[in-house]
Coordinates of C-alpha atoms and ligand atoms in Angstrom, one line a residue:
X1459 CA -67.9 -30.6 -54.4
X1460 CA -66.7 -28.4 -57.3
X1461 CA -69.2 -26.2 -59.1
X1462 CA -69.4 -27.6 -62.5
X1463 CA -72.0 -25.5 -64.3
X1464 CA -71.0 -23.2 -67.0
X1465 CA -71.8 -20.1 -65.0
X1466 CA -68.9 -18.0 -63.7
X1467 CA -67.7 -18.6 -60.3
X1468 CA -66.6 -16.0 -57.8
X1469 CA -63.9 -16.6 -55.2
X1470 CA -62.8 -15.2 -51.8
X1471 CA -59.7 -15.9 -49.6
X1472 CA -59.6 -15.7 -45.8
X1473 CA -56.5 -16.3 -43.8
X1474 CA -57.1 -17.6 -40.2
X1475 CA -54.1 -16.4 -38.3
X1476 CA -54.5 -18.4 -35.1
X1477 CA -52.3 -18.6 -32.1
X1478 CA -50.8 -22.0 -33.1
X1479 CA -50.8 -21.8 -36.9
X1480 CA -52.3 -20.0 -40.0
X1481 CA -54.7 -21.6 -42.4
X1482 CA -55.7 -20.2 -45.8
X1483 CA -59.3 -20.8 -46.8
X1484 CA -60.5 -20.4 -50.4
X1485 CA -64.3 -20.1 -51.0
X1486 CA -66.2 -20.3 -54.2
X1487 CA -69.7 -19.4 -55.2
X1488 CA -71.7 -19.0 -58.5
X1489 CA -71.7 -15.4 -59.7
X1490 CA -75.5 -15.1 -60.3
X1491 CA -76.6 -16.6 -57.0
X1492 CA -74.5 -14.7 -54.5
X1493 CA -77.5 -14.0 -52.3
X1494 CA -78.9 -17.5 -51.9
X1495 CA -78.3 -19.4 -48.8
X1496 CA -76.0 -22.4 -48.6
X1497 CA -74.3 -21.4 -51.9
X1498 CA -70.8 -20.6 -50.8
X1499 CA -68.5 -23.6 -50.7
X1500 CA -65.0 -24.2 -49.4
X1501 CA -62.9 -24.9 -52.4
X1502 CA -59.5 -25.5 -50.8
X1503 CA -57.6 -25.1 -47.5
X1504 CA -53.8 -24.8 -47.1
X1505 CA -52.0 -25.0 -43.7
X1506 CA -49.1 -22.6 -43.5
X1507 CA -45.9 -24.4 -42.4
X1508 CA -44.6 -23.5 -39.0
X1509 CA -46.2 -21.7 -36.1
X1510 CA -48.7 -18.8 -35.9
X1511 CA -47.8 -15.3 -37.0
X1512 CA -47.5 -14.1 -33.3
X1513 CA -44.5 -16.4 -32.9
X1514 CA -42.6 -14.1 -35.3
X1515 CA -42.5 -11.2 -32.8
X1516 CA -38.7 -11.1 -32.8
X1517 CA -38.5 -11.5 -36.6
X1518 CA -41.6 -9.9 -38.1
X1519 CA -40.4 -10.4 -41.8
X1520 CA -40.7 -14.1 -41.3
X1521 CA -44.5 -13.8 -40.7
X1522 CA -45.2 -12.5 -44.2
X1523 CA -42.8 -14.9 -45.8
X1524 CA -44.4 -17.9 -44.1
X1525 CA -47.6 -17.3 -46.1
X1526 CA -45.9 -17.7 -49.5
X1527 CA -46.4 -21.3 -50.3
X1528 CA -50.1 -21.2 -49.4
X1529 CA -50.7 -18.0 -51.4
X1530 CA -49.0 -19.6 -54.4
X1531 CA -51.4 -22.5 -54.0
X1532 CA -54.3 -20.1 -54.0
X1533 CA -53.0 -18.5 -57.2
X1534 CA -53.0 -21.9 -58.8
X1535 CA -56.4 -22.9 -57.6
X1536 CA -58.3 -19.7 -58.6
X1537 CA -58.6 -19.1 -62.4
X1538 CA -56.3 -16.3 -63.5
X1539 CA -59.1 -14.2 -65.0
X1540 CA -60.7 -14.0 -61.5
X1541 CA -57.6 -13.1 -59.5
X1542 CA -57.9 -9.3 -59.5
X1543 CA -61.6 -9.5 -58.3
X1544 CA -60.8 -12.1 -55.5
X1545 CA -60.9 -10.4 -52.1
X1546 CA -58.2 -11.5 -49.5
X1547 CA -58.8 -10.9 -45.8
X1548 CA -56.5 -11.9 -42.9
X1549 CA -58.0 -12.1 -39.4
X1550 CA -55.7 -12.8 -36.4
X1551 CA -57.1 -14.2 -33.2
X1552 CA -55.9 -14.7 -29.6
X1553 CA -52.2 -15.2 -30.2
X1554 CA -52.0 -11.7 -31.7
X1555 CA -54.4 -10.3 -29.0
X1556 CA -51.8 -11.5 -26.4
X1557 CA -48.8 -10.2 -28.3
X1558 CA -50.6 -6.8 -28.6
X1559 CA -51.0 -6.8 -24.8
X1560 CA -47.4 -7.7 -24.3
X1561 CA -45.7 -5.7 -27.0
X1562 CA -47.9 -3.5 -29.1
X1563 CA -45.1 -2.4 -31.4
X1564 CA -44.1 -6.0 -32.2
X1565 CA -47.8 -6.9 -33.0
X1566 CA -48.0 -3.9 -35.4
X1567 CA -44.8 -5.0 -37.1
X1568 CA -46.1 -8.5 -37.6
X1569 CA -49.4 -7.2 -39.1
X1570 CA -47.4 -4.8 -41.4
X1571 CA -45.3 -7.8 -42.5
X1572 CA -48.3 -10.0 -43.5
X1573 CA -50.0 -7.0 -45.1
X1574 CA -46.9 -6.3 -47.2
X1575 CA -46.7 -10.0 -48.2
X1576 CA -50.4 -10.3 -49.1
X1577 CA -50.2 -7.2 -51.3
X1578 CA -47.6 -8.9 -53.6
X1579 CA -50.2 -11.4 -54.9
X1580 CA -52.6 -10.7 -57.8
X1581 CA -55.7 -10.6 -55.6
X1582 CA -57.7 -7.8 -54.2
X1583 CA -56.2 -7.2 -50.7
X1584 CA -58.8 -6.1 -48.2
X1585 CA -56.9 -5.9 -44.9
X1586 CA -55.2 -7.7 -42.1
X1587 CA -56.4 -7.1 -38.6
X1588 CA -56.8 -8.6 -35.2
X1589 CA -60.5 -9.6 -34.8
X1590 CA -62.2 -9.2 -31.5
X1591 CA -63.3 -12.2 -29.4
X1592 CA -66.9 -11.1 -30.0
X1593 CA -66.4 -11.2 -33.7
X1594 CA -64.7 -14.6 -33.5
X1595 CA -67.7 -16.0 -31.6
X1596 CA -70.3 -14.3 -33.7
X1597 CA -68.8 -15.2 -37.1
X1598 CA -68.3 -18.8 -35.9
X1599 CA -72.0 -18.9 -35.1
X1600 CA -73.0 -17.4 -38.5
X1601 CA -70.8 -20.0 -40.2
X1602 CA -72.3 -23.0 -38.6
X1603 CA -75.9 -21.7 -39.1
X1604 CA -75.3 -20.7 -42.7
X1605 CA -73.8 -24.1 -43.5
X1606 CA -76.7 -25.9 -41.7
X1607 CA -79.1 -23.8 -43.7
X1608 CA -80.8 -22.5 -40.5
X1609 CA -80.8 -18.8 -41.3
X1610 CA -83.8 -18.3 -43.5
X1611 CA -86.0 -21.0 -41.9
X1612 CA -88.1 -20.7 -38.7
X1613 CA -86.2 -23.6 -37.2
X1614 CA -84.0 -23.2 -34.2
X1615 CA -80.3 -22.3 -34.5
X1616 CA -77.1 -24.1 -33.6
X1617 CA -74.9 -22.7 -30.8
X1618 CA -71.2 -22.5 -31.5
X1619 CA -68.4 -23.6 -29.3
X1620 CA -64.8 -22.9 -30.6
X1621 CA -61.7 -24.0 -28.7
X1622 CA -58.4 -22.5 -29.9
X1623 CA -54.9 -22.6 -28.4
X1624 CA -55.2 -19.2 -26.7
X1625 CA -58.9 -18.4 -26.4
X1626 CA -62.3 -20.1 -26.5
X1627 CA -65.7 -18.9 -27.5
X1628 CA -69.3 -19.7 -26.6
X1629 CA -72.2 -18.2 -28.7
X1630 CA -75.9 -19.1 -28.7
X1631 CA -79.4 -17.7 -28.8
X1632 CA -80.4 -17.8 -25.1
X1633 CA -83.9 -18.2 -23.7
X1634 CA -83.4 -15.6 -21.0
X1635 CA -82.4 -11.9 -21.0
X1636 CA -78.7 -11.0 -21.6
X1637 CA -77.8 -9.1 -18.5
X1638 CA -74.4 -7.7 -19.8
X1639 CA -74.0 -5.6 -22.9
X1640 CA -70.5 -6.9 -23.5
X1641 CA -72.0 -10.3 -24.2
X1642 CA -74.8 -9.3 -26.5
X1643 CA -74.8 -9.2 -30.3
X1644 CA -77.7 -8.5 -32.6
X1645 CA -78.0 -9.4 -36.2
X1646 CA -80.7 -9.1 -38.8
X1647 CA -80.3 -11.8 -41.4
X1648 CA -82.8 -12.6 -44.2
X1649 CA -85.4 -10.6 -42.4
X1650 CA -85.0 -12.4 -39.1
X1651 CA -83.7 -10.8 -35.9
X1652 CA -81.2 -12.7 -33.9
X1653 CA -80.3 -11.8 -30.3
X1654 CA -77.1 -13.7 -29.5
X1655 CA -75.2 -14.3 -26.3
X1656 CA -71.4 -14.5 -26.9
X1657 CA -68.3 -14.6 -24.8
X1658 CA -64.6 -15.2 -25.7
X1659 CA -62.3 -16.2 -22.8
X1660 CA -58.8 -15.0 -23.5
X1661 CA -56.2 -17.3 -22.0
X1662 CA -58.7 -20.2 -21.9
X1663 CA -57.7 -21.8 -25.2
X1664 CA -56.2 -25.2 -24.5
X1665 CA -52.5 -24.3 -24.7
X1666 CA -52.8 -21.2 -22.5
X1667 CA -55.0 -23.2 -20.0
X1668 CA -52.3 -25.8 -19.7
X1669 CA -49.8 -23.1 -18.9
X1670 CA -52.2 -21.6 -16.3
X1671 CA -52.8 -25.0 -14.7
X1672 CA -49.0 -25.8 -14.6
X1673 CA -48.3 -22.4 -13.2
X1674 CA -50.8 -22.9 -10.4
X1675 CA -49.3 -26.3 -9.5
X1676 CA -45.8 -24.7 -9.3
X1677 CA -47.0 -21.8 -7.3
X1678 CA -48.0 -24.2 -4.6
X1679 CA -44.6 -26.0 -4.7
X1680 CA -42.1 -24.5 -2.3
X1681 CA -38.6 -24.8 -3.7
X1682 CA -35.9 -25.5 -1.2
X1683 CA -32.8 -25.9 -3.4
X1684 CA -32.8 -23.4 -6.3
X1685 CA -29.9 -25.1 -8.1
X1686 CA -31.9 -28.4 -8.7
X1687 CA -34.6 -28.7 -11.3
X1688 CA -38.0 -28.2 -9.9
X1689 CA -40.1 -31.3 -10.1
X1690 CA -43.7 -30.7 -11.3
X1691 CA -45.7 -33.9 -10.6
X1692 CA -48.6 -33.6 -12.9
X1693 CA -51.8 -35.9 -12.7
X1694 CA -52.8 -34.7 -16.3
X1695 CA -49.8 -36.4 -17.9
X1696 CA -49.3 -40.1 -18.4
X1697 CA -47.4 -42.3 -15.9
X1698 CA -43.8 -42.6 -17.1
X1699 CA -43.9 -39.3 -18.9
X1700 CA -40.8 -37.3 -17.7
X1701 CA -39.4 -34.4 -19.7
X1702 CA -37.3 -31.4 -18.7
X1703 CA -38.6 -28.0 -19.8
X1704 CA -37.4 -24.5 -19.2
X1705 CA -39.6 -22.4 -17.0
X1706 CA -39.3 -19.7 -19.7
X1707 CA -40.9 -22.0 -22.4
X1708 CA -43.9 -22.7 -20.1
X1709 CA -44.5 -19.3 -18.5
X1710 CA -43.6 -16.8 -21.3
X1711 CA -47.2 -15.6 -21.5
X1712 CA -49.1 -12.5 -20.3
X1713 CA -51.9 -15.0 -19.2
X1714 CA -49.8 -15.7 -16.1
X1715 CA -48.6 -13.0 -13.8
X1716 CA -45.5 -14.9 -12.6
X1717 CA -44.9 -13.4 -9.2
X1718 CA -44.0 -16.6 -7.5
X1719 CA -43.0 -18.6 -10.5
X1720 CA -39.6 -20.3 -10.7
X1721 CA -37.0 -19.7 -13.4
X1722 CA -34.6 -22.3 -14.7
X1723 CA -35.4 -26.0 -15.4
X1724 CA -38.5 -27.9 -14.7
X1725 CA -38.7 -31.6 -14.6
X1726 CA -42.3 -32.4 -15.7
X1727 CA -43.4 -35.8 -14.4
X1728 CA -46.6 -37.5 -15.3
X1729 CA -48.8 -39.2 -12.7
X1730 CA -51.8 -40.3 -14.9
X1731 CA -54.6 -39.6 -12.4
X1732 CA -57.7 -38.3 -14.0
X1733 CA -59.7 -37.2 -11.0
X1734 CA -56.7 -35.3 -9.5
X1735 CA -56.2 -33.8 -13.0
X1736 CA -59.8 -32.6 -13.0
X1737 CA -59.4 -31.2 -9.5
X1738 CA -56.3 -29.2 -10.6
X1739 CA -58.1 -27.9 -13.8
X1740 CA -61.1 -26.7 -11.7
X1741 CA -58.7 -24.2 -10.0
X1742 CA -58.2 -22.3 -13.3
X1743 CA -61.9 -21.3 -13.2
X1744 CA -62.7 -18.7 -10.6
X1745 CA -66.3 -19.2 -9.5
X1746 CA -66.1 -17.1 -6.3
X1747 CA -67.8 -14.0 -7.5
X1748 CA -70.7 -13.1 -9.9
X1749 CA -72.5 -9.8 -10.2
X1750 CA -75.3 -11.2 -12.3
X1751 CA -78.1 -13.8 -11.8
X1752 CA -75.8 -16.4 -13.3
X1753 CA -72.1 -16.7 -14.3
X1754 CA -70.0 -19.2 -16.1
X1755 CA -66.6 -18.4 -14.4
X1756 CA -64.3 -15.4 -13.7
X1757 CA -67.4 -13.3 -13.1
X1758 CA -68.7 -13.6 -16.7
X1759 CA -72.4 -13.5 -17.2
X1760 CA -73.9 -16.6 -18.9
X1761 CA -77.5 -17.6 -19.4
X1762 CA -78.4 -21.3 -19.3
X1763 CA -77.2 -23.1 -22.4
X1764 CA -80.1 -23.9 -24.7
X1765 CA -80.6 -25.9 -27.8
X1766 CA -78.1 -27.8 -29.9
X1767 CA -74.4 -26.9 -30.2
X1768 CA -71.7 -27.5 -32.7
X1769 CA -68.2 -27.8 -31.0
X1770 CA -65.4 -27.4 -33.4
X1771 CA -61.7 -26.6 -33.8
X1772 CA -59.7 -28.2 -30.9
X1773 CA -63.0 -29.4 -29.3
X1774 CA -63.2 -31.7 -32.3
X1775 CA -59.5 -32.5 -32.7
X1776 CA -59.2 -33.7 -29.1
X1777 CA -62.5 -35.5 -28.7
X1778 CA -62.0 -37.2 -32.1
X1779 CA -58.6 -38.4 -31.2
X1780 CA -59.9 -39.8 -27.9
X1781 CA -62.8 -41.4 -29.7
X1782 CA -65.2 -39.6 -27.4
X1783 CA -67.5 -37.8 -29.9
X1784 CA -70.6 -39.9 -29.2
X1785 CA -70.4 -41.1 -25.6
X1786 CA -72.6 -40.0 -22.7
X1787 CA -71.0 -37.7 -20.2
X1788 CA -70.4 -40.5 -17.7
X1789 CA -69.0 -42.8 -20.4
X1790 CA -66.7 -40.0 -21.5
X1791 CA -65.4 -39.5 -18.0
X1792 CA -64.7 -43.3 -17.5
X1793 CA -62.9 -43.7 -20.8
X1794 CA -60.9 -40.6 -20.3
X1795 CA -59.8 -41.8 -16.8
X1796 CA -58.6 -45.0 -18.4
X1797 CA -56.8 -43.2 -21.1
X1798 CA -55.0 -40.9 -18.7
X1799 CA -53.8 -43.8 -16.6
X1800 CA -52.2 -45.6 -19.6
X1801 CA -48.4 -45.5 -19.4
X1802 CA -46.7 -43.0 -21.7
X1803 CA -44.6 -45.8 -23.3
X1804 CA -47.8 -47.6 -24.4
X1805 CA -49.3 -44.4 -25.8
X1806 CA -46.1 -43.7 -27.9
X1807 CA -46.1 -47.2 -29.2
X1808 CA -49.7 -47.1 -30.1
X1809 CA -49.6 -43.8 -32.0
X1810 CA -46.1 -43.6 -33.6
X1811 CA -47.4 -41.3 -36.3
X1812 CA -48.7 -38.5 -34.0
X1813 CA -46.6 -35.6 -32.9
X1814 CA -45.4 -36.3 -29.3
X1815 CA -46.3 -32.8 -28.2
X1816 CA -50.0 -33.4 -29.2
X1817 CA -49.9 -36.9 -27.9
X1818 CA -48.6 -36.0 -24.5
X1819 CA -51.4 -33.4 -24.0
X1820 CA -54.6 -35.2 -25.0
X1821 CA -55.2 -36.4 -21.4
X1822 CA -55.0 -32.8 -20.2
X1823 CA -56.9 -31.4 -23.2
X1824 CA -59.7 -34.0 -22.9
X1825 CA -60.1 -33.3 -19.2
X1826 CA -60.0 -29.5 -19.8
X1827 CA -62.7 -29.8 -22.4
X1828 CA -64.9 -31.8 -20.1
X1829 CA -64.4 -29.4 -17.1
X1830 CA -64.9 -26.3 -19.3
X1831 CA -68.2 -27.7 -20.7
X1832 CA -69.6 -29.2 -17.4
X1833 CA -68.2 -26.9 -14.7
X1834 CA -67.6 -23.8 -16.8
X1835 CA -70.6 -23.6 -19.1
X1836 CA -73.0 -25.9 -17.0
X1837 CA -73.7 -28.6 -19.6
X1838 CA -75.1 -31.6 -17.8
X1839 CA -75.5 -35.4 -18.5
X1840 CA -79.0 -34.6 -19.8
X1841 CA -77.9 -32.1 -22.5
X1842 CA -74.5 -33.5 -23.2
X1843 CA -76.1 -35.2 -26.3
X1844 CA -76.9 -31.8 -27.6
X1845 CA -73.2 -31.1 -28.3
X1846 CA -72.0 -32.4 -31.6
X1847 CA -68.2 -32.4 -32.0
X1848 CA -67.8 -31.4 -35.6
X1849 CA -65.0 -30.5 -38.0
X1850 CA -67.0 -29.8 -41.2
X1851 CA -70.5 -29.2 -42.2
X1852 CA -70.8 -30.5 -45.8
X1853 CA -67.5 -29.7 -47.4
X1854 CA -66.7 -26.6 -45.4
X1855 CA -64.8 -26.3 -42.1
X1856 CA -66.7 -25.0 -39.1
X1857 CA -64.9 -21.8 -37.9
X1858 CA -65.2 -18.0 -38.0
X1859 CA -63.6 -17.5 -41.4
X1860 CA -66.7 -18.2 -43.6
X1861 CA -69.0 -16.0 -41.5
X1862 CA -66.3 -13.2 -41.6
X1863 CA -66.2 -13.3 -45.4
X1864 CA -70.0 -13.6 -45.8
X1865 CA -70.3 -10.4 -43.7
X1866 CA -67.6 -8.4 -45.4
X1867 CA -68.9 -9.3 -48.9
X1868 CA -72.5 -8.4 -47.9
X1869 CA -73.5 -11.9 -48.9
X1870 CA -76.2 -12.3 -46.2
X1871 CA -78.8 -9.6 -46.7
X1872 CA -80.5 -8.1 -43.7
X1873 CA -83.9 -8.4 -45.3
X1874 CA -85.4 -11.5 -47.0
X1875 CA -85.0 -11.4 -50.8
X1876 CA -87.5 -9.1 -52.7
X1877 CA -90.1 -11.6 -53.7
X1878 CA -93.1 -10.8 -55.9
X1879 CA -96.4 -10.5 -53.9
X1880 CA -97.8 -13.4 -55.9
X1881 CA -96.3 -16.7 -56.9
X1882 CA -94.3 -16.4 -60.1
X1883 CA -97.0 -17.6 -62.5
X1884 CA -99.7 -15.3 -61.0
X1885 CA -97.3 -12.3 -61.1
X1886 CA -96.6 -12.7 -64.8
X1887 CA -100.3 -13.1 -65.6
X1888 CA -101.0 -10.0 -63.5
X1889 CA -98.3 -7.9 -65.3
X1890 CA -99.6 -9.1 -68.8
X1891 CA -103.3 -8.2 -67.9
X1892 CA -102.2 -4.9 -66.5
X1893 CA -100.2 -4.0 -69.6
X1894 CA -103.2 -5.0 -71.8
X1895 CA -105.5 -2.8 -69.7
X1896 CA -103.1 0.2 -70.2
X1897 CA -103.0 -0.4 -73.9
X1898 CA -106.8 -0.6 -74.2
X1899 CA -107.1 2.7 -72.2
X1900 CA -104.5 4.4 -74.4
X1901 CA -106.4 3.2 -77.5
X1902 CA -109.7 4.5 -76.1
X1903 CA -108.2 7.9 -75.3
X1904 CA -106.7 8.0 -78.8
X1905 CA -110.0 7.2 -80.5
X1906 CA -111.8 9.7 -78.4
X1907 CA -109.4 12.5 -79.3
X1908 CA -109.5 11.6 -83.1
X1909 CA -113.3 11.7 -83.0
X1910 CA -113.5 15.0 -81.1
X1911 CA -110.9 16.6 -83.5
X1912 CA -112.9 15.5 -86.6
X1913 CA -116.1 16.8 -85.1
X1914 CA -114.4 20.1 -84.5
X1915 CA -113.2 20.3 -88.1
X1916 CA -116.7 19.5 -89.4
X1917 CA -118.1 22.3 -87.1
X1918 CA -115.7 24.8 -88.7
X1919 CA -116.6 23.8 -92.2
Ligands
ADP2592 N1 -54.6 -32.6 -34.6 C1 -54.7 -31.9 -33.5 N2 -54.7 -32.4 -32.3 C2 -54.7 -31.7 -31.2 N3 -54.8 -30.3 -31.2 C3 -54.7 -29.7 -32.4 C4 -54.7 -30.5 -33.6 N4 -54.7 -29.6 -34.6 C5 -54.7 -28.3 -34.1 N5 -54.8 -28.4 -32.7 C6 -54.8 -27.4 -31.7 O1 -56.0 -26.6 -32.0 C7 -55.7 -25.3 -31.5 C8 -56.0 -24.3 -32.6 O2 -55.9 -23.0 -32.0 P1 -55.7 -21.7 -32.9 O3 -56.8 -21.6 -33.9 O4 -54.3 -21.7 -33.5 O5 -55.7 -20.6 -31.8 P2 -56.6 -19.4 -31.4 O6 -58.0 -19.7 -32.1 O7 -56.7 -19.4 -29.9 O8 -56.0 -18.2 -32.0 C9 -54.3 -25.3 -31.0 O9 -54.3 -25.5 -29.6 C10 -53.7 -26.4 -31.7 O10 -52.6 -27.0 -31.0
CA2593 CA1 -58.9 -20.5 -33.9

C-alpha cells in the first residue's frame, strides 16, 4: 500500500547482506507520525543479482559493484528531494561471520568495498557492519511484533524463528528464568519491559547444515581406492539423483573441521528414504551435554517454547514449496516422506521452472526444519499449530531489517507517548479554565494596586 496523503513521507534503506544473497529493502513512513506503531511500511525490495557479499572474498571489488542495479532502483523509487535525508544501512549476517572467522582481512576488504559503493549514491550513508547473531534474532522479533501491532498492547508477543543459509535464530519471551546471560536481551518499548530469550546457531542455517550432514556421512565412509570418486549414498536426496561434486565445493567451510574428509570427486547418489534422512540429520545436533536445567542442542540453554511463533525466511520458502504450512506434525512427516521417495526424474518434470539446486534440496531442507523444530527446539504435535510459516505481515517482509532500522532511527520510544492526564476534550477545557483563572487573578491584583495608589495620592493631598 502506498501512502497517498499529501503529507511528506520519510524513507529508509536497509541492505540485508545474507550468506546466499543480498536484498535491498526500502521503507516509507509519514513524516509527522514517526512515533506511532504500525506506521512504517515496506515500499519496495530489490534482490541483488548473484551470490552473497561473502562470496566475493577473492574479488572484494565485485561485492560493492554487485549492489549497483538495486541502488539505482532505490534512487528511482525515492523522490529526489528526500534522497539526502534517507539513511542507508547495510547489515551482514552469517556468511560474513564465517568469512571473518576464516579470513578476517578478506572480510574487512569486502565490507570496505560495499561501504565505498554505498557512499557513491545520494543517500545518507550510515554504515556497513556484520551484525551479531543476537541482534539478528532480536531485531527479527521486533519486526514481527511491530508489524503485528503487539508492542503497545497488553496482548502476548510472537516468537520469531529465522532460518538462513548459514545460521538460524530462535527468539521468544519465555515463561521461565533465562539461565545464561548470553541468551538474554532486555528491551523497553512503549513503556513495556520485554525480557527475551534469543539464540543464533552459527553453521545451522540450511546450507551449512547440509554440508555438516554430508561431511558426517563421508567421515563414516572408509575409502579404499583413492583414485575413484567416493560414493556418497544420501537418503535425503531423491532416488535417481546422481551428481558428481568436488569435495572442495562441499567442504570449503569453517563449519566443518575436515580432519578425515576426502578430497577429489564425490559421486552424490540419492536414496530417497525419509526416516533414514531424519536419522542422519539428528547426528548434527549434539545432545550429550547440558550445563543448565534444559538445553536445545550443542549445550545451549533453552527454556520451553511458549506462545505463538512466526517462522520466516527459509522456514517459509521450504515449507511453502512443500505445501506443508498448515498440516499437523504427523501429517507433515507423512507427506514429506512421500515427497522424499519420489524419483528425481518426476520431480524435475513436475517443476521445470524451479532452479535444480533448490529443487534437489527440498527433501533435505524440509526434514532438517522438522528435526530442528521437534528434536532441537522441542516443539511437539500439541504446539506445532502455534508455528505460522510466514513470508510477510501486511505488505512488509518478516526479517531482521525493519527492526534494525526502527532501532537505529529511534522510531520505537522506550516510554509510552506523552499523553495528557485527561482525555483530549477535558484537557483543553482545563487549560482554558486555568488561563481564565490566571487572568481574573491578574485583574484583581491590578485593581487592588490602582486603588491603593489612588488612596495614597489622596492621603498626600
Ligand atoms: N525460493 C527458495 N527456496 C528455497 N530456499 C530459498 C529460496 N529463496 C531463498 N532460499 C534460501 O534461504 C536462505 C537465506 O539465507 P540468507 O539470508 O542468505 O543467509 P543467512 O541469514 O544465514 O546469512 C538460503 O539458504 C537460500 O538458499
Ligand atoms: Ca537471513
